[in-house]
Amino acid sequence: MINKRVCESLWAITQKSVRFKGQVAENVDQKLDATIKILGTAYQCDKFTNVNSKIASHIGKNLHISKDHPLSLVRQKVVDYFYKAFVNSRGNPVFAVFDNLSPIVTQEQNFDSLLVPKDHPSRLKSDCYYINHDYLLRAHTTAHDSELIKSGLDNFLVIGDVYRRDEIDRTHYPVFHQVDVVRLKTREQLFPADESLELFESGNNTTNTGIQEKQACHTLEAVKLMEHELKNTLEGLAKTLFGSDIRFRWTDSTFPFTQPSWELEVHYNNQWLELLGCGILQQPILYRAGVLNKIGWAFGLGLERVAMCIYQIPDIRLFWSQDSGFLSQFKTSDPNAKIIYKPVSQYPQCINDISFWLPDNAQEFSSNDFYDIVRSIGGDIIEQVSLVDEFFHPKTKKTSHCYRIVYRHMERTLTQAEVNQVHKKIAMQATKSLGVTVR
């Protein structure tokens, strides 16, 4: 049973996370002396501000909890698995679920609480959507872990929309959905039959050794038992999502907030697909949250990646479609129903190239900035953007990039004339915002 302190802490967290369906961001494309309003709160713009109106329009859509949506079906499958796999002595689920926490977080939540180094590339403006220096749209649902641990929870799932500036193709979109799961255990829970075994080495050293096998503070016995439970749990989840005959394999990995760390890959459509990352939580994360006597494991899973596989959805943009021909295919009361997506129709592509010289400070140019402009102006008619040529002029010492932009509407045929208009606007905005010279 959740105690009074936990209830009070959770109430505070959920009050900060307003129900934001239907609220949109205002004035997101204004100058630095302006304010932007997101989820009913005004924020001062500064040099970090890079949230645009296109990205802001996705806030509050909550696809993962929308009725008869493929992402919601995957969410239900994951939640149901944990509800059944982990129960207390009375048969009740031990995992709490948080699926409507506000995506606006602080740098402390998104990075510092997870031990992400100050110079880590994931903090860069080229990778994240900043509201201003202090606030950003969460890059992962892991941003809420420390606060929930501090509230007294030992087992929980956080599910929600996350925002990252990334490449543009059929499998990448700047907004996607993630489930993050954390489980903590005391010595008594991990070693109920052996009082001689401990979670921590004598001296309680928290300094990392750099050895993948374990953190310096943990005993090998504790880590191996947690690893065994974690991997068994995730192998069971993979079978639940993809079928009992799915092939999988484990690979060592590295994440700032877990050690040791692993990735689980599944064999799907004759290739190995990275499904999720996981590991033993860095003990300093627990210490900073006021937890001194527990060890934990955690993992993160992308809902789109799973849904695209099990429903055979070919393009990540389809998840944002309001076309009844798409959504009607996922009307079911059974999240485990066998559903294979049937294309509503296939509209032709329009392909335009754009070449430009980078500004003199070419080392500061980021392709993600250009991708953001393309997505902001072109919206969801942009299927893919790729760098197809790069040239360095030996005399002028200038660098040229050529990008291929693939346009395709999900619900109608685009004309070359309207594509050319969008393409022209992209070129003009890139010249204005990035200082490039179109060739």
PDB file of N, CA and C in Angstrom, residues 221-307:
ATOM      1  N   GLU A 221      27.015 -10.114  -6.290  1.00  0.00           N
ATOM      2  CA  GLU A 221      25.812 -10.929  -6.132  1.00  0.00           C
ATOM      3  C   GLU A 221      24.541 -10.099  -6.381  1.00  0.00           C
ATOM      4  N   ALA A 222      24.534  -8.873  -5.856  1.00  0.00           N
ATOM      5  CA  ALA A 222      23.357  -8.011  -6.034  1.00  0.00           C
ATOM      6  C   ALA A 222      23.157  -7.652  -7.502  1.00  0.00           C
ATOM      7  N   VAL A 223      24.248  -7.306  -8.165  1.00  0.00           N
ATOM      8  CA  VAL A 223      24.149  -6.910  -9.575  1.00  0.00           C
ATOM      9  C   VAL A 223      23.692  -8.074 -10.437  1.00  0.00           C
ATOM     10  N   LYS A 224      24.236  -9.251 -10.199  1.00  0.00           N
ATOM     11  CA  LYS A 224      23.882 -10.401 -11.028  1.00  0.00           C
ATOM     12  C   LYS A 224      22.411 -10.799 -10.839  1.00  0.00           C
ATOM     13  N   LEU A 225      21.910 -10.721  -9.610  1.00  0.00           N
ATOM     14  CA  LEU A 225      20.502 -11.038  -9.395  1.00  0.00           C
ATOM     15  C   LEU A 225      19.584 -10.002 -10.055  1.00  0.00           C
ATOM     16  N   MET A 226      19.947  -8.719  -9.952  1.00  0.00           N
ATOM     17  CA  MET A 226      19.156  -7.671 -10.598  1.00  0.00           C
ATOM     18  C   MET A 226      19.219  -7.812 -12.114  1.00  0.00           C
ATOM     19  N   GLU A 227      20.395  -8.120 -12.629  1.00  0.00           N
ATOM     20  CA  GLU A 227      20.531  -8.324 -14.071  1.00  0.00           C
ATOM     21  C   GLU A 227      19.655  -9.484 -14.541  1.00  0.00           C
ATOM     22  N   HIS A 228      19.637 -10.559 -13.757  1.00  0.00           N
ATOM     23  CA  HIS A 228      18.842 -11.732 -14.121  1.00  0.00           C
ATOM     24  C   HIS A 228      17.350 -11.376 -14.180  1.00  0.00           C
ATOM     25  N   GLU A 229      16.857 -10.655 -13.161  1.00  0.00           N
ATOM     26  CA  GLU A 229      15.446 -10.284 -13.160  1.00  0.00           C
ATOM     27  C   GLU A 229      15.139  -9.337 -14.310  1.00  0.00           C
ATOM     28  N   LEU A 230      16.020  -8.349 -14.531  1.00  0.00           N
ATOM     29  CA  LEU A 230      15.811  -7.369 -15.595  1.00  0.00           C
ATOM     30  C   LEU A 230      15.721  -8.049 -16.958  1.00  0.00           C
ATOM     31  N   LYS A 231      16.694  -8.895 -17.256  1.00  0.00           N
ATOM     32  CA  LYS A 231      16.722  -9.527 -18.575  1.00  0.00           C
ATOM     33  C   LYS A 231      15.569 -10.510 -18.752  1.00  0.00           C
ATOM     34  N   ASN A 232      15.244 -11.248 -17.709  1.00  0.00           N
ATOM     35  CA  ASN A 232      14.083 -12.149 -17.800  1.00  0.00           C
ATOM     36  C   ASN A 232      12.798 -11.363 -18.063  1.00  0.00           C
ATOM     37  N   THR A 233      12.675 -10.221 -17.367  1.00  0.00           N
ATOM     38  CA  THR A 233      11.493  -9.377 -17.536  1.00  0.00           C
ATOM     39  C   THR A 233      11.382  -8.868 -18.968  1.00  0.00           C
ATOM     40  N   LEU A 234      12.492  -8.411 -19.521  1.00  0.00           N
ATOM     41  CA  LEU A 234      12.457  -7.807 -20.856  1.00  0.00           C
ATOM     42  C   LEU A 234      12.353  -8.857 -21.954  1.00  0.00           C
ATOM     43  N   GLU A 235      12.901 -10.019 -21.727  1.00  0.00           N
ATOM     44  CA  GLU A 235      12.699 -11.103 -22.703  1.00  0.00           C
ATOM     45  C   GLU A 235      11.230 -11.501 -22.741  1.00  0.00           C
ATOM     46  N   GLY A 236      10.597 -11.523 -21.569  1.00  0.00           N
ATOM     47  CA  GLY A 236       9.161 -11.805 -21.518  1.00  0.00           C
ATOM     48  C   GLY A 236       8.343 -10.723 -22.205  1.00  0.00           C
ATOM     49  N   LEU A 237       8.758  -9.459 -22.027  1.00  0.00           N
ATOM     50  CA  LEU A 237       8.066  -8.353 -22.693  1.00  0.00           C
ATOM     51  C   LEU A 237       8.203  -8.467 -24.205  1.00  0.00           C
ATOM     52  N   ALA A 238       9.406  -8.794 -24.682  1.00  0.00           N
ATOM     53  CA  ALA A 238       9.629  -8.948 -26.120  1.00  0.00           C
ATOM     54  C   ALA A 238       8.729 -10.032 -26.702  1.00  0.00           C
ATOM     55  N   LYS A 239       8.581 -11.133 -25.974  1.00  0.00           N
ATOM     56  CA  LYS A 239       7.710 -12.216 -26.442  1.00  0.00           C
ATOM     57  C   LYS A 239       6.246 -11.784 -26.437  1.00  0.00           C
ATOM     58  N   THR A 240       5.867 -10.970 -25.451  1.00  0.00           N
ATOM     59  CA  THR A 240       4.495 -10.461 -25.401  1.00  0.00           C
ATOM     60  C   THR A 240       4.203  -9.559 -26.593  1.00  0.00           C
ATOM     61  N   LEU A 241       5.172  -8.743 -26.974  1.00  0.00           N
ATOM     62  CA  LEU A 241       4.961  -7.782 -28.050  1.00  0.00           C
ATOM     63  C   LEU A 241       5.080  -8.412 -29.434  1.00  0.00           C
ATOM     64  N   PHE A 242       6.047  -9.320 -29.602  1.00  0.00           N
ATOM     65  CA  PHE A 242       6.361  -9.829 -30.937  1.00  0.00           C
ATOM     66  C   PHE A 242       5.992 -11.296 -31.153  1.00  0.00           C
ATOM     67  N   GLY A 243       5.599 -11.986 -30.106  1.00  0.00           N
ATOM     68  CA  GLY A 243       5.278 -13.392 -30.233  1.00  0.00           C
ATOM     69  C   GLY A 243       6.302 -14.263 -29.535  1.00  0.00           C
ATOM     70  N   SER A 244       5.876 -15.439 -29.080  1.00  0.00           N
ATOM     71  CA  SER A 244       6.731 -16.300 -28.265  1.00  0.00           C
ATOM     72  C   SER A 244       7.931 -16.857 -29.022  1.00  0.00           C
ATOM     73  N   ASP A 245       7.885 -16.840 -30.350  1.00  0.00           N
ATOM     74  CA  ASP A 245       8.987 -17.409 -31.124  1.00  0.00           C
ATOM     75  C   ASP A 245       9.999 -16.366 -31.581  1.00  0.00           C
ATOM     76  N   ILE A 246       9.882 -15.130 -31.071  1.00  0.00           N
ATOM     77  CA  ILE A 246      10.807 -14.070 -31.484  1.00  0.00           C
ATOM     78  C   ILE A 246      12.231 -14.393 -31.040  1.00  0.00           C
ATOM     79  N   ARG A 247      13.194 -14.169 -31.930  1.00  0.00           N
ATOM     80  CA  ARG A 247      14.610 -14.332 -31.577  1.00  0.00           C
ATOM     81  C   ARG A 247      15.135 -13.008 -31.038  1.00  0.00           C
ATOM     82  N   PHE A 248      16.002 -13.080 -30.022  1.00  0.00           N
ATOM     83  CA  PHE A 248      16.563 -11.849 -29.458  1.00  0.00           C
ATOM     84  C   PHE A 248      17.996 -12.091 -29.027  1.00  0.00           C
ATOM     85  N   ARG A 249      18.715 -10.997 -28.809  1.00  0.00           N
ATOM     86  CA  ARG A 249      20.091 -11.084 -28.325  1.00  0.00           C
ATOM     87  C   ARG A 249      20.420  -9.833 -27.512  1.00  0.00           C
ATOM     88  N   TRP A 250      21.388  -9.987 -26.613  1.00  0.00           N
ATOM     89  CA  TRP A 250      21.824  -8.891 -25.746  1.00  0.00           C
ATOM     90  C   TRP A 250      23.190  -8.384 -26.187  1.00  0.00           C
ATOM     91  N   THR A 251      23.375  -7.067 -26.158  1.00  0.00           N
ATOM     92  CA  THR A 251      24.679  -6.467 -26.422  1.00  0.00           C
ATOM     93  C   THR A 251      25.013  -5.484 -25.311  1.00  0.00           C
ATOM     94  N   ASP A 252      26.288  -5.368 -24.960  1.00  0.00           N
ATOM     95  CA  ASP A 252      26.720  -4.379 -23.970  1.00  0.00           C
ATOM     96  C   ASP A 252      26.566  -2.980 -24.551  1.00  0.00           C
ATOM     97  N   SER A 253      26.252  -2.023 -23.697  1.00  0.00           N
ATOM     98  CA  SER A 253      26.081  -0.647 -24.155  1.00  0.00           C
ATOM     99  C   SER A 253      26.546   0.306 -23.069  1.00  0.00           C
ATOM    100  N   THR A 254      26.365   1.601 -23.290  1.00  0.00           N
ATOM    101  CA  THR A 254      26.763   2.627 -22.326  1.00  0.00           C
ATOM    102  C   THR A 254      25.709   3.723 -22.287  1.00  0.00           C
ATOM    103  N   PHE A 255      25.218   4.046 -21.101  1.00  0.00           N
ATOM    104  CA  PHE A 255      24.300   5.161 -20.891  1.00  0.00           C
ATOM    105  C   PHE A 255      24.771   5.933 -19.654  1.00  0.00           C
ATOM    106  N   PRO A 256      24.553   7.256 -19.614  1.00  0.00           N
ATOM    107  CA  PRO A 256      25.017   8.037 -18.459  1.00  0.00           C
ATOM    108  C   PRO A 256      24.394   7.607 -17.144  1.00  0.00           C
ATOM    109  N   PHE A 257      23.161   7.073 -17.179  1.00  0.00           N
ATOM    110  CA  PHE A 257      22.430   6.843 -15.930  1.00  0.00           C
ATOM    111  C   PHE A 257      22.335   5.381 -15.520  1.00  0.00           C
ATOM    112  N   THR A 258      22.973   4.468 -16.243  1.00  0.00           N
ATOM    113  CA  THR A 258      23.020   3.067 -15.825  1.00  0.00           C
ATOM    114  C   THR A 258      24.418   2.488 -16.023  1.00  0.00           C
ATOM    115  N   GLN A 259      24.774   1.544 -15.155  1.00  0.00           N
ATOM    116  CA  GLN A 259      26.013   0.772 -15.292  1.00  0.00           C
ATOM    117  C   GLN A 259      25.914  -0.471 -14.400  1.00  0.00           C
ATOM    118  N   PRO A 260      26.070  -1.644 -14.985  1.00  0.00           N
ATOM    119  CA  PRO A 260      26.275  -1.931 -16.406  1.00  0.00           C
ATOM    120  C   PRO A 260      25.015  -1.644 -17.219  1.00  0.00           C
ATOM    121  N   SER A 261      25.197  -1.555 -18.544  1.00  0.00           N
ATOM    122  CA  SER A 261      24.090  -1.229 -19.449  1.00  0.00           C
ATOM    123  C   SER A 261      24.056  -2.227 -20.601  1.00  0.00           C
ATOM    124  N   TRP A 262      22.852  -2.472 -21.105  1.00  0.00           N
ATOM    125  CA  TRP A 262      22.693  -3.404 -22.222  1.00  0.00           C
ATOM    126  C   TRP A 262      21.633  -2.883 -23.184  1.00  0.00           C
ATOM    127  N   GLU A 263      21.667  -3.410 -24.399  1.00  0.00           N
ATOM    128  CA  GLU A 263      20.608  -3.195 -25.376  1.00  0.00           C
ATOM    129  C   GLU A 263      20.036  -4.546 -25.764  1.00  0.00           C
ATOM    130  N   LEU A 264      18.726  -4.596 -25.910  1.00  0.00           N
ATOM    131  CA  LEU A 264      18.051  -5.804 -26.357  1.00  0.00           C
ATOM    132  C   LEU A 264      17.670  -5.630 -27.821  1.00  0.00           C
ATOM    133  N   GLU A 265      18.100  -6.571 -28.659  1.00  0.00           N
ATOM    134  CA  GLU A 265      17.771  -6.557 -30.075  1.00  0.00           C
ATOM    135  C   GLU A 265      16.874  -7.753 -30.394  1.00  0.00           C
ATOM    136  N   VAL A 266      15.926  -7.540 -31.291  1.00  0.00           N
ATOM    137  CA  VAL A 266      15.054  -8.625 -31.739  1.00  0.00           C
ATOM    138  C   VAL A 266      15.277  -8.837 -33.232  1.00  0.00           C
ATOM    139  N   HIS A 267      15.125 -10.095 -33.673  1.00  0.00           N
ATOM    140  CA  HIS A 267      15.290 -10.416 -35.087  1.00  0.00           C
ATOM    141  C   HIS A 267      13.932 -10.300 -35.757  1.00  0.00           C
ATOM    142  N   TYR A 268      13.802  -9.264 -36.594  1.00  0.00           N
ATOM    143  CA  TYR A 268      12.508  -8.967 -37.206  1.00  0.00           C
ATOM    144  C   TYR A 268      12.715  -8.647 -38.683  1.00  0.00           C
ATOM    145  N   ASN A 269      11.926  -9.268 -39.545  1.00  0.00           N
ATOM    146  CA  ASN A 269      12.040  -9.049 -40.992  1.00  0.00           C
ATOM    147  C   ASN A 269      13.467  -9.268 -41.489  1.00  0.00           C
ATOM    148  N   ASN A 270      14.074 -10.350 -41.010  1.00  0.00           N
ATOM    149  CA  ASN A 270      15.406 -10.770 -41.461  1.00  0.00           C
ATOM    150  C   ASN A 270      16.525  -9.798 -41.100  1.00  0.00           C
ATOM    151  N   GLN A 271      16.300  -8.994 -40.071  1.00  0.00           N
ATOM    152  CA  GLN A 271      17.374  -8.125 -39.601  1.00  0.00           C
ATOM    153  C   GLN A 271      17.241  -7.906 -38.099  1.00  0.00           C
ATOM    154  N   TRP A 272      18.366  -7.542 -37.475  1.00  0.00           N
ATOM    155  CA  TRP A 272      18.365  -7.278 -36.043  1.00  0.00           C
ATOM    156  C   TRP A 272      17.943  -5.838 -35.795  1.00  0.00           C
ATOM    157  N   LEU A 273      16.953  -5.673 -34.931  1.00  0.00           N
ATOM    158  CA  LEU A 273      16.392  -4.365 -34.624  1.00  0.00           C
ATOM    159  C   LEU A 273      16.620  -4.041 -33.151  1.00  0.00           C
ATOM    160  N   GLU A 274      17.239  -2.888 -32.880  1.00  0.00           N
ATOM    161  CA  GLU A 274      17.420  -2.455 -31.489  1.00  0.00           C
ATOM    162  C   GLU A 274      16.051  -2.120 -30.898  1.00  0.00           C
ATOM    163  N   LEU A 275      15.681  -2.816 -29.833  1.00  0.00           N
ATOM    164  CA  LEU A 275      14.361  -2.630 -29.235  1.00  0.00           C
ATOM    165  C   LEU A 275      14.387  -1.661 -28.069  1.00  0.00           C
ATOM    166  N   LEU A 276      15.383  -1.797 -27.181  1.00  0.00           N
ATOM    167  CA  LEU A 276      15.396  -0.972 -25.979  1.00  0.00           C
ATOM    168  C   LEU A 276      16.784  -0.945 -25.358  1.00  0.00           C
ATOM    169  N   GLY A 277      17.002   0.035 -24.479  1.00  0.00           N
ATOM    170  CA  GLY A 277      18.211   0.122 -23.680  1.00  0.00           C
ATOM    171  C   GLY A 277      17.863  -0.012 -22.212  1.00  0.00           C
ATOM    172  N   CYS A 278      18.776  -0.585 -21.429  1.00  0.00           N
ATOM    173  CA  CYS A 278      18.470  -0.838 -20.024  1.00  0.00           C
ATOM    174  C   CYS A 278      19.754  -0.952 -19.222  1.00  0.00           C
ATOM    175  N   GLY A 279      19.602  -1.115 -17.907  1.00  0.00           N
ATOM    176  CA  GLY A 279      20.776  -1.315 -17.076  1.00  0.00           C
ATOM    177  C   GLY A 279      20.483  -1.147 -15.595  1.00  0.00           C
ATOM    178  N   ILE A 280      21.543  -1.263 -14.798  1.00  0.00           N
ATOM    179  CA  ILE A 280      21.461  -1.060 -13.348  1.00  0.00           C
ATOM    180  C   ILE A 280      21.625   0.433 -13.075  1.00  0.00           C
ATOM    181  N   LEU A 281      20.655   1.031 -12.401  1.00  0.00           N
ATOM    182  CA  LEU A 281      20.684   2.471 -12.153  1.00  0.00           C
ATOM    183  C   LEU A 281      21.967   2.892 -11.436  1.00  0.00           C
ATOM    184  N   GLN A 282      22.535   4.006 -11.894  1.00  0.00           N
ATOM    185  CA  GLN A 282      23.680   4.573 -11.198  1.00  0.00           C
ATOM    186  C   GLN A 282      23.268   4.901  -9.764  1.00  0.00           C
ATOM    187  N   GLN A 283      24.022   4.383  -8.809  1.00  0.00           N
ATOM    188  CA  GLN A 283      23.653   4.563  -7.406  1.00  0.00           C
ATOM    189  C   GLN A 283      23.589   6.026  -6.965  1.00  0.00           C
ATOM    190  N   PRO A 284      24.462   6.911  -7.490  1.00  0.00           N
ATOM    191  CA  PRO A 284      24.340   8.322  -7.095  1.00  0.00           C
ATOM    192  C   PRO A 284      22.983   8.936  -7.431  1.00  0.00           C
ATOM    193  N   ILE A 285      22.283   8.421  -8.455  1.00  0.00           N
ATOM    194  CA  ILE A 285      20.944   8.917  -8.762  1.00  0.00           C
ATOM    195  C   ILE A 285      20.005   8.633  -7.598  1.00  0.00           C
ATOM    196  N   LEU A 286      20.119   7.433  -7.033  1.00  0.00           N
ATOM    197  CA  LEU A 286      19.283   7.072  -5.884  1.00  0.00           C
ATOM    198  C   LEU A 286      19.686   7.868  -4.649  1.00  0.00           C
ATOM    199  N   TYR A 287      20.993   8.017  -4.427  1.00  0.00           N
ATOM    200  CA  TYR A 287      21.446   8.776  -3.262  1.00  0.00           C
ATOM    201  C   TYR A 287      20.921  10.215  -3.314  1.00  0.00           C
ATOM    202  N   ARG A 288      20.990  10.822  -4.497  1.00  0.00           N
ATOM    203  CA  ARG A 288      20.540  12.214  -4.648  1.00  0.00           C
ATOM    204  C   ARG A 288      19.037  12.325  -4.441  1.00  0.00           C
ATOM    205  N   ALA A 289      18.315  11.231  -4.654  1.00  0.00           N
ATOM    206  CA  ALA A 289      16.860  11.218  -4.440  1.00  0.00           C
ATOM    207  C   ALA A 289      16.506  10.814  -3.014  1.00  0.00           C
ATOM    208  N   GLY A 290      17.522  10.638  -2.163  1.00  0.00           N
ATOM    209  CA  GLY A 290      17.280  10.305  -0.758  1.00  0.00           C
ATOM    210  C   GLY A 290      17.095   8.831  -0.475  1.00  0.00           C
ATOM    211  N   VAL A 291      17.446   7.967  -1.446  1.00  0.00           N
ATOM    212  CA  VAL A 291      17.309   6.517  -1.269  1.00  0.00           C
ATOM    213  C   VAL A 291      18.699   5.926  -1.033  1.00  0.00           C
ATOM    214  N   LEU A 292      18.934   5.419   0.171  1.00  0.00           N
ATOM    215  CA  LEU A 292      20.261   4.962   0.556  1.00  0.00           C
ATOM    216  C   LEU A 292      20.388   3.451   0.668  1.00  0.00           C
ATOM    217  N   ASN A 293      19.261   2.747   0.655  1.00  0.00           N
ATOM    218  CA  ASN A 293      19.300   1.321   0.981  1.00  0.00           C
ATOM    219  C   ASN A 293      18.700   0.426  -0.103  1.00  0.00           C
ATOM    220  N   LYS A 294      18.726   0.899  -1.361  1.00  0.00           N
ATOM    221  CA  LYS A 294      18.117   0.127  -2.441  1.00  0.00           C
ATOM    222  C   LYS A 294      19.004   0.135  -3.676  1.00  0.00           C
ATOM    223  N   ILE A 295      18.806  -0.870  -4.517  1.00  0.00           N
ATOM    224  CA  ILE A 295      19.462  -0.974  -5.810  1.00  0.00           C
ATOM    225  C   ILE A 295      18.343  -1.039  -6.854  1.00  0.00           C
ATOM    226  N   GLY A 296      18.599  -0.546  -8.063  1.00  0.00           N
ATOM    227  CA  GLY A 296      17.521  -0.485  -9.039  1.00  0.00           C
ATOM    228  C   GLY A 296      17.929  -0.819 -10.455  1.00  0.00           C
ATOM    229  N   TRP A 297      16.942  -1.208 -11.263  1.00  0.00           N
ATOM    230  CA  TRP A 297      17.159  -1.339 -12.698  1.00  0.00           C
ATOM    231  C   TRP A 297      16.140  -0.482 -13.427  1.00  0.00           C
ATOM    232  N   ALA A 298      16.455  -0.168 -14.692  1.00  0.00           N
ATOM    233  CA  ALA A 298      15.570   0.686 -15.480  1.00  0.00           C
ATOM    234  C   ALA A 298      15.744   0.362 -16.954  1.00  0.00           C
ATOM    235  N   PHE A 299      14.716   0.698 -17.743  1.00  0.00           N
ATOM    236  CA  PHE A 299      14.844   0.586 -19.198  1.00  0.00           C
ATOM    237  C   PHE A 299      13.937   1.597 -19.874  1.00  0.00           C
ATOM    238  N   GLY A 300      14.233   1.891 -21.148  1.00  0.00           N
ATOM    239  CA  GLY A 300      13.415   2.789 -21.952  1.00  0.00           C
ATOM    240  C   GLY A 300      13.082   2.146 -23.287  1.00  0.00           C
ATOM    241  N   LEU A 301      11.817   2.307 -23.715  1.00  0.00           N
ATOM    242  CA  LEU A 301      11.314   1.667 -24.928  1.00  0.00           C
ATOM    243  C   LEU A 301      10.505   2.676 -25.732  1.00  0.00           C
ATOM    244  N   GLY A 302      10.751   2.741 -27.051  1.00  0.00           N
ATOM    245  CA  GLY A 302       9.993   3.621 -27.927  1.00  0.00           C
ATOM    246  C   GLY A 302       8.737   2.937 -28.450  1.00  0.00           C
ATOM    247  N   LEU A 303       7.589   3.576 -28.271  1.00  0.00           N
ATOM    248  CA  LEU A 303       6.323   2.966 -28.689  1.00  0.00           C
ATOM    249  C   LEU A 303       6.200   2.888 -30.207  1.00  0.00           C
ATOM    250  N   GLU A 304       6.659   3.933 -30.922  1.00  0.00           N
ATOM    251  CA  GLU A 304       6.551   3.925 -32.381  1.00  0.00           C
ATOM    252  C   GLU A 304       7.315   2.772 -32.995  1.00  0.00           C
ATOM    253  N   ARG A 305       8.502   2.510 -32.480  1.00  0.00           N
ATOM    254  CA  ARG A 305       9.320   1.434 -33.046  1.00  0.00           C
ATOM    255  C   ARG A 305       8.591   0.095 -32.960  1.00  0.00           C
ATOM    256  N   VAL A 306       7.957  -0.161 -31.828  1.00  0.00           N
ATOM    257  CA  VAL A 306       7.213  -1.410 -31.658  1.00  0.00           C
ATOM    258  C   VAL A 306       5.988  -1.425 -32.570  1.00  0.00           C
ATOM    259  N   ALA A 307       5.231  -0.328 -32.576  1.00  0.00           N
ATOM    260  CA  ALA A 307       3.990  -0.283 -33.361  1.00  0.00           C
ATOM    261  C   ALA A 307       4.254  -0.421 -34.848  1.00  0.00           C
TER     262      ALA A 307
END
